[in-house]
Each structure stands twice: as C-alpha cells, then as structure tokens.
Coordinates of C-alpha atoms and ligand atoms in Angstrom, one line a residue:
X1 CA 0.0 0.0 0.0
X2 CA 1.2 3.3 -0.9
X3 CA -1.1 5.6 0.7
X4 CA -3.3 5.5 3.2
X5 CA -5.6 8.1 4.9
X6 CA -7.6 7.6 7.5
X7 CA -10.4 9.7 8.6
X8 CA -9.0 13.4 7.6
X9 CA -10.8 16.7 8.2
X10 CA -10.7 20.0 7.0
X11 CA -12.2 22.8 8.1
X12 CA -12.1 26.9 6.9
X13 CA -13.3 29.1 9.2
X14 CA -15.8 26.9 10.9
X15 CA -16.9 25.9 7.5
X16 CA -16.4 22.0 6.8
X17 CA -14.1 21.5 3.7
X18 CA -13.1 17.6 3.8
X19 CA -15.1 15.6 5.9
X20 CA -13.9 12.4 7.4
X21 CA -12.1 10.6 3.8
X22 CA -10.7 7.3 4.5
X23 CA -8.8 5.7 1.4
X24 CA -5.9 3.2 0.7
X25 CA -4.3 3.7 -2.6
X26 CA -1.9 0.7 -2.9
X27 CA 0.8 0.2 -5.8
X28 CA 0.4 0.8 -9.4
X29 CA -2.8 1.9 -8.7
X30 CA -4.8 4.8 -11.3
X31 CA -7.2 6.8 -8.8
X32 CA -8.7 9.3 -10.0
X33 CA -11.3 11.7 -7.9
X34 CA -14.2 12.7 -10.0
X35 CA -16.8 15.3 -8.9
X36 CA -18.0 18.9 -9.2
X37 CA -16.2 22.0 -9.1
X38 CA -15.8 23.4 -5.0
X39 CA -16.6 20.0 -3.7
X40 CA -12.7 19.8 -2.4
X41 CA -10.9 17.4 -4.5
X42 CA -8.1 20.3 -5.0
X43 CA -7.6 20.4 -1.0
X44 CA -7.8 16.9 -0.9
X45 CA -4.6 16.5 -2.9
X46 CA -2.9 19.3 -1.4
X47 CA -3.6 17.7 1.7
X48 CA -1.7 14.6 0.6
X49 CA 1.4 16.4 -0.9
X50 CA 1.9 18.5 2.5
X51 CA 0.9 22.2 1.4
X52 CA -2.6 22.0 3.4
X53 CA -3.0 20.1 6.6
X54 CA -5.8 18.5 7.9
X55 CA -7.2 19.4 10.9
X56 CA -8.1 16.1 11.8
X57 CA -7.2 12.4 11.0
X58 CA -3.7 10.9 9.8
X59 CA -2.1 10.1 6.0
X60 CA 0.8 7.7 5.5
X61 CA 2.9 7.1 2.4
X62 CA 5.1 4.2 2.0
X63 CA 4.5 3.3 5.9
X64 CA 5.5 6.6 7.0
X65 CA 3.0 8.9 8.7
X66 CA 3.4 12.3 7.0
X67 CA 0.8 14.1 9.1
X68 CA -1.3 13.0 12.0
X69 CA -4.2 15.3 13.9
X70 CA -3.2 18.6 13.0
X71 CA 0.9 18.0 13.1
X72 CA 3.0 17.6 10.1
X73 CA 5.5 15.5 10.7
X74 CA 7.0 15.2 6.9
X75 CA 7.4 18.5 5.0
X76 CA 5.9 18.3 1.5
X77 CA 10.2 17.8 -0.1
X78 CA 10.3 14.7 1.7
X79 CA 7.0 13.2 0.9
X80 CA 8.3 11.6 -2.7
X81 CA 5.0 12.7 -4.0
X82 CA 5.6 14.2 -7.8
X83 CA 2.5 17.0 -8.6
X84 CA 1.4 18.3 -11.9
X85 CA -0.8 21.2 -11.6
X86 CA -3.4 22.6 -14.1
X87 CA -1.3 25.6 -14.6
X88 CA 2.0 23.8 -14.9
X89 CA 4.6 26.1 -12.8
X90 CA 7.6 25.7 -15.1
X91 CA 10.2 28.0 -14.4
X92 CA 10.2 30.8 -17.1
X93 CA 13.9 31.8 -16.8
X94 CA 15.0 28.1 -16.8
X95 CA 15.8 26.0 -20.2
X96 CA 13.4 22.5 -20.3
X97 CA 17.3 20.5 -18.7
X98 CA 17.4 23.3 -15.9
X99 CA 13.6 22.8 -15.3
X100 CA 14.2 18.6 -15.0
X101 CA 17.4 19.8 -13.0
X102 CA 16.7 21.8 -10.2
X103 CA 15.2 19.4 -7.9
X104 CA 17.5 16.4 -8.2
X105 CA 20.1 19.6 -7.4
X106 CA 18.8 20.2 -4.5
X107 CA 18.6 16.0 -3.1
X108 CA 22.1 16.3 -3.9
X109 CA 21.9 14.0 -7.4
X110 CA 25.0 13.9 -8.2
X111 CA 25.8 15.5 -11.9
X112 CA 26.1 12.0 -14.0
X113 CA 23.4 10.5 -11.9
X114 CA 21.1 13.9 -13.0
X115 CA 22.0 13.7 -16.9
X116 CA 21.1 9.9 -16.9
X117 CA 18.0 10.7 -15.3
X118 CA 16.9 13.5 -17.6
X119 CA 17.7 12.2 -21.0
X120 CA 15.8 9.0 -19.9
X121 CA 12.9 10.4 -19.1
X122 CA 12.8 13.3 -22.0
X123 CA 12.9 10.3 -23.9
X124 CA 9.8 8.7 -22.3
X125 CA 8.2 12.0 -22.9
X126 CA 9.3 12.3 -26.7
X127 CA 11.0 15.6 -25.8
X128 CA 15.0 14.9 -26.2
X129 CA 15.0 17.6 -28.3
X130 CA 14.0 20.4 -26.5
X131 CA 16.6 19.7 -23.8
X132 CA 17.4 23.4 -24.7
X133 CA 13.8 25.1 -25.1
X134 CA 12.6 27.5 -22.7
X135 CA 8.9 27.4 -21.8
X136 CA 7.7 30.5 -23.5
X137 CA 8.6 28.7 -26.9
X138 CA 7.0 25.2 -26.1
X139 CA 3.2 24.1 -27.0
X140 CA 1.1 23.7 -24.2
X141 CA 0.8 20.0 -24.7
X142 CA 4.7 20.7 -24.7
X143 CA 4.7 22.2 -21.7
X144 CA 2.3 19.8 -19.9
X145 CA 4.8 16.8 -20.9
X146 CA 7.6 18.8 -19.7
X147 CA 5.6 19.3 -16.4
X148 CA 4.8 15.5 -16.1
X149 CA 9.1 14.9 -16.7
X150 CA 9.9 16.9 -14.3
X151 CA 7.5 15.3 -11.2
X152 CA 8.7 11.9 -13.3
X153 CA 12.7 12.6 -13.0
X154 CA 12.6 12.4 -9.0
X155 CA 10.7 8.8 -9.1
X156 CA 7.8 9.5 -6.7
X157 CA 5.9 7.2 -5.1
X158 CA 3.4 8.7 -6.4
X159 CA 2.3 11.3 -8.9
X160 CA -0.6 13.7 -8.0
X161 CA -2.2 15.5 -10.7
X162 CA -4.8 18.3 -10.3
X163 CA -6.7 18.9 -13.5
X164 CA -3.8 18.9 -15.6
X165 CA -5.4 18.3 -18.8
X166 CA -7.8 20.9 -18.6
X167 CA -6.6 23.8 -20.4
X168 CA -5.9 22.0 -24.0
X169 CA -8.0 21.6 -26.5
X170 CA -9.8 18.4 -26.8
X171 CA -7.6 17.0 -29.0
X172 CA -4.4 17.5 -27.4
X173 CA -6.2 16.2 -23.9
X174 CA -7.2 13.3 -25.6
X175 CA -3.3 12.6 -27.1
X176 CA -2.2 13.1 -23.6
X177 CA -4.6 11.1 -22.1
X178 CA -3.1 7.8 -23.6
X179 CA 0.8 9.3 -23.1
X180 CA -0.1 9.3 -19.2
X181 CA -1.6 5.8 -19.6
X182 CA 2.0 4.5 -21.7
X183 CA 4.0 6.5 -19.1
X184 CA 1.9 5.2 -16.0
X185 CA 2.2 1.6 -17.9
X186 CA 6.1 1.5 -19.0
X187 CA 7.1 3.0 -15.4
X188 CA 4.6 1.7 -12.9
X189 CA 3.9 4.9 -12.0
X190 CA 1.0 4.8 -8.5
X191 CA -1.1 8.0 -9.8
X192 CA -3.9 10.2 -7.9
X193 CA -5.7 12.0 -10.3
X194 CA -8.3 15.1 -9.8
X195 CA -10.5 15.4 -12.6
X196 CA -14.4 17.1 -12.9
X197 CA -14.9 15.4 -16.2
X198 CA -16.6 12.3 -16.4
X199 CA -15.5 11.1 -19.8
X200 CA -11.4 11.7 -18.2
X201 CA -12.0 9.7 -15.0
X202 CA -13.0 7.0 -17.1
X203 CA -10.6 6.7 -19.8
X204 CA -8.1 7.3 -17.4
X205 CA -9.1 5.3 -14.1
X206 CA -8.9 1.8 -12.6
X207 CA -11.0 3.0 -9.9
X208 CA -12.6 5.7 -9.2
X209 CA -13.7 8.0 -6.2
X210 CA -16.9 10.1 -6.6
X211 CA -16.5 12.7 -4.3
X212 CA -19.2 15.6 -3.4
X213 CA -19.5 17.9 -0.7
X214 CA -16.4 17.3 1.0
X215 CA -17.0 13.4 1.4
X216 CA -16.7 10.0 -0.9
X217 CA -20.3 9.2 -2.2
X218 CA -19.1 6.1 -4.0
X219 CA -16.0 4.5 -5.0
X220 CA -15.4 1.5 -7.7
X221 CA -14.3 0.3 -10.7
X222 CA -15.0 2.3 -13.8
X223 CA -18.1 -0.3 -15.0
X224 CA -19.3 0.4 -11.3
X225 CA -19.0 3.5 -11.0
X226 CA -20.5 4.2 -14.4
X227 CA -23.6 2.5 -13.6
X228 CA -24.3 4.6 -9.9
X229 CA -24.2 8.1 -12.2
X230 CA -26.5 6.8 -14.7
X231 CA -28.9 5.3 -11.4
X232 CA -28.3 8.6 -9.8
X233 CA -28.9 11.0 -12.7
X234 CA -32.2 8.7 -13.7
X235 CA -33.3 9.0 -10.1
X236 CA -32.6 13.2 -10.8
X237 CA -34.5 13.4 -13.5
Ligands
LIG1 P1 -12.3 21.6 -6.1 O1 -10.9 21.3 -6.3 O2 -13.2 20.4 -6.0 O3 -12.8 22.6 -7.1 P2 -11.4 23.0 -3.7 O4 -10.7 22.0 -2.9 O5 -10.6 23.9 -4.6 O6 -12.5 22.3 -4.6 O7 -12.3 23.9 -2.8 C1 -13.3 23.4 -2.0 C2 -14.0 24.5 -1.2 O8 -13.1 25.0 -0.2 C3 -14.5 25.6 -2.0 O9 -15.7 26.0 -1.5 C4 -13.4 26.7 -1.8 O10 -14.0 28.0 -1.9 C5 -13.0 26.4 -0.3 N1 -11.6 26.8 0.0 C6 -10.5 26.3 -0.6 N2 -9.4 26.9 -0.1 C7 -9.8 27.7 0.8 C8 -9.1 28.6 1.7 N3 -7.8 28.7 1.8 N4 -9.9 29.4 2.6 C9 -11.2 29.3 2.6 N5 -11.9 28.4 1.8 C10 -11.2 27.7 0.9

C-alpha cells in the first residue's frame, strides 16, 4: 500500500471542507477523484502532498506517517509525491534541462546521476530535443509533458495530478490522455488524479472516487461507477 488516509478533516473558518475521507491507494494503482467544481478534490490533494493540513485524521505514504491530527511530521520535499498542476509552474527563466534539473540539485543527485535521469525520461516524454527550449517557446501540450518529466525525473511514489489536462484543446487532452496511460504503464507509476470530467475519470481510471460535498459518495471500478451516475442521474431526472 502506498497511501493510506484515515479519517481526515478540513475545516475553513468553521466551515467544513473535507469531511472524514478514509482511502488506501496501494501500488500501481490509477485513482482518479471525479466530482463537481468546489466540492474539495483540489484540497484533498494538497492535503496529501503536504501544502494543506488537515485538521483532523492521519495520511501515510510508503509506511511513514506524513501528518497526524493537525501535526506535520514530513514536510511536502520529503514526501516523494511528484505534482502536476493545471497551470504547470515551469520556471520561465530556466531552459526544459534546468527545469528537470533543479530538484534532483537540490537531493544532492550527483551531476552523472542527473543527466542519466533526464535524458531517460525526455525520452519517455518524446521531448530529447527540446533539452534546450525554454517554456515560452514550447506548445502547451509541450509544456504539460515537460511538467509531467519533471514530477517523473525524482521517481515518486506517487504522482498527484490536479486537472492537468484541462486547459488543452480536446484533442491535445485526448493525445495526452493515452501518453499518461503509456508513461503510467512502461514506469509503474502509482497516480492520484483530480478530474471534474466524467468522460477523463473513465478513460483514465482503474478505480474511481466520486466525491461531493467534502465526502466520498461512492467508489469503484469504472463499469461500477458508471452505472451509480447513470442510477443517480435517472433518479434526478
Ligand atoms: P475543487 O478542487 O473540487 O474545485 P477546492 O478544494 O478547490 O475544490 O475547494 C473546496 C472548497 O473549499 C471551495 O468552496 C473553496 O472555496 C474552499 N476553499 C478552498 N481553499 C480555501 C481557503 N484557503 N480558505 C477558505 N476556503 C477555501
């Protein structure tokens, strides 16, 4: 088992964000957290990669407890999770090598370890030849595969991933969607993915969590899942 959270809370000012989510994720594992827009899947991750903490309840990653009731006890650098955002955060002023670079610098990768590492995985990502391209002049499907090499290069446990298909064209999110399944595949990569669209979560899932309002209303395979949204939305109308 990779992760495992056990009954976490969050609250903002008095108002209940995340209430009471238990869930084991174990290895190899594609999760992906399907529901509507403010219902707290972005906190949810956050919560996992060490930038929010919960108020209550504990999360463990690869038997270590990062944060129990409240008290961090392993800072977000340390928690091997990789994270690819929406907005993808590459550094501007760095070249596509510097990007991949920076944070096997700072672990203290040594310098033949770190080129190794990098041409390997521009190669997974069909990029070896923008080794020397900065942002501004890449694609956005460019960029997002740069984004995904660079949580890639420092060989998480696990790769959290916030939406990170949403701002290309359907097209391009479609391509993409099979290059994370290859990747995910080829490098038995664990993944938690956040997602609002059904159509993703289920191309891209081998189980899925249906969250709303802060707490899991169902979770299952995709066949299962699809048939409790097509129950519940009969039910609706
Ligand atoms: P999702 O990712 O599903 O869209 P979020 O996790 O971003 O949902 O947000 C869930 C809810 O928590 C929203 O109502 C949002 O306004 C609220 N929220 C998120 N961050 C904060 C914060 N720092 N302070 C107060 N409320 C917040």
């Amino acid at each position: 088992m990779i992760v495992k959270i056990d009954n976490v809370s969050k609250s903002y000012n008095k108002t209940s964000i995340i209430n009471s989510i238990s869930l084991t994720i174990d290895k190899g594992e594609r999760v992906v957290i399907l529901g509507p827009s403010g219902c707290g899947k972005t906190t949810f991750l956050r919560m996992v990669a060490g930038f929010i903490h919960p108020d209550k309840g504990r999360i463990a990653i690869d038997g270590f407890t990062v944060v129990n009731n409240g008290k961090c006890l392993i800072e977000p650098e340390n928690r091997q999770v990789g994270m690819v955002f929406q907005d993808l955060a590459l550094w501007p002023h760095m070249n596509v090598y510097e990007n991949l670079a920076f944070g096997l610098k700072a672990k203290k990768v040594p310098k033949i370890e770190r080129e190794k590492r990098i041409g390997t995985i521009l190669e997974k990502v069909q990029m070896v030849h923008f080794k020397n391209t900065f942002p501004g002049n890449l694609s956005g499907g460019q960029q997002q595969r740069i984004a995904l090499a660079r949580a890639l290069v420092m060989q998480p446990k696990i790769l959290l991933m916030d939406e990170p298909l949403s701002n290309l064209d359907i097209d391009l999110n479609l391509l993409l969607r099979k290059e994370i399944l290859r990747l995910q595949e080829e490098l038995a990569i664990t993944m938690l993915y956040v997602t609002h669209d059904r159509d993703e979560a289920f191309s891209l899932a081998t189980r899925i969590v249906v969250m709303g309002g802060g707490e899991i209303q169902k979770t299952g395979t995709v066949k299962e899942v699809s048939e409790y949204l097509s129950k519940l939305s009969r039910e609706c109308s």
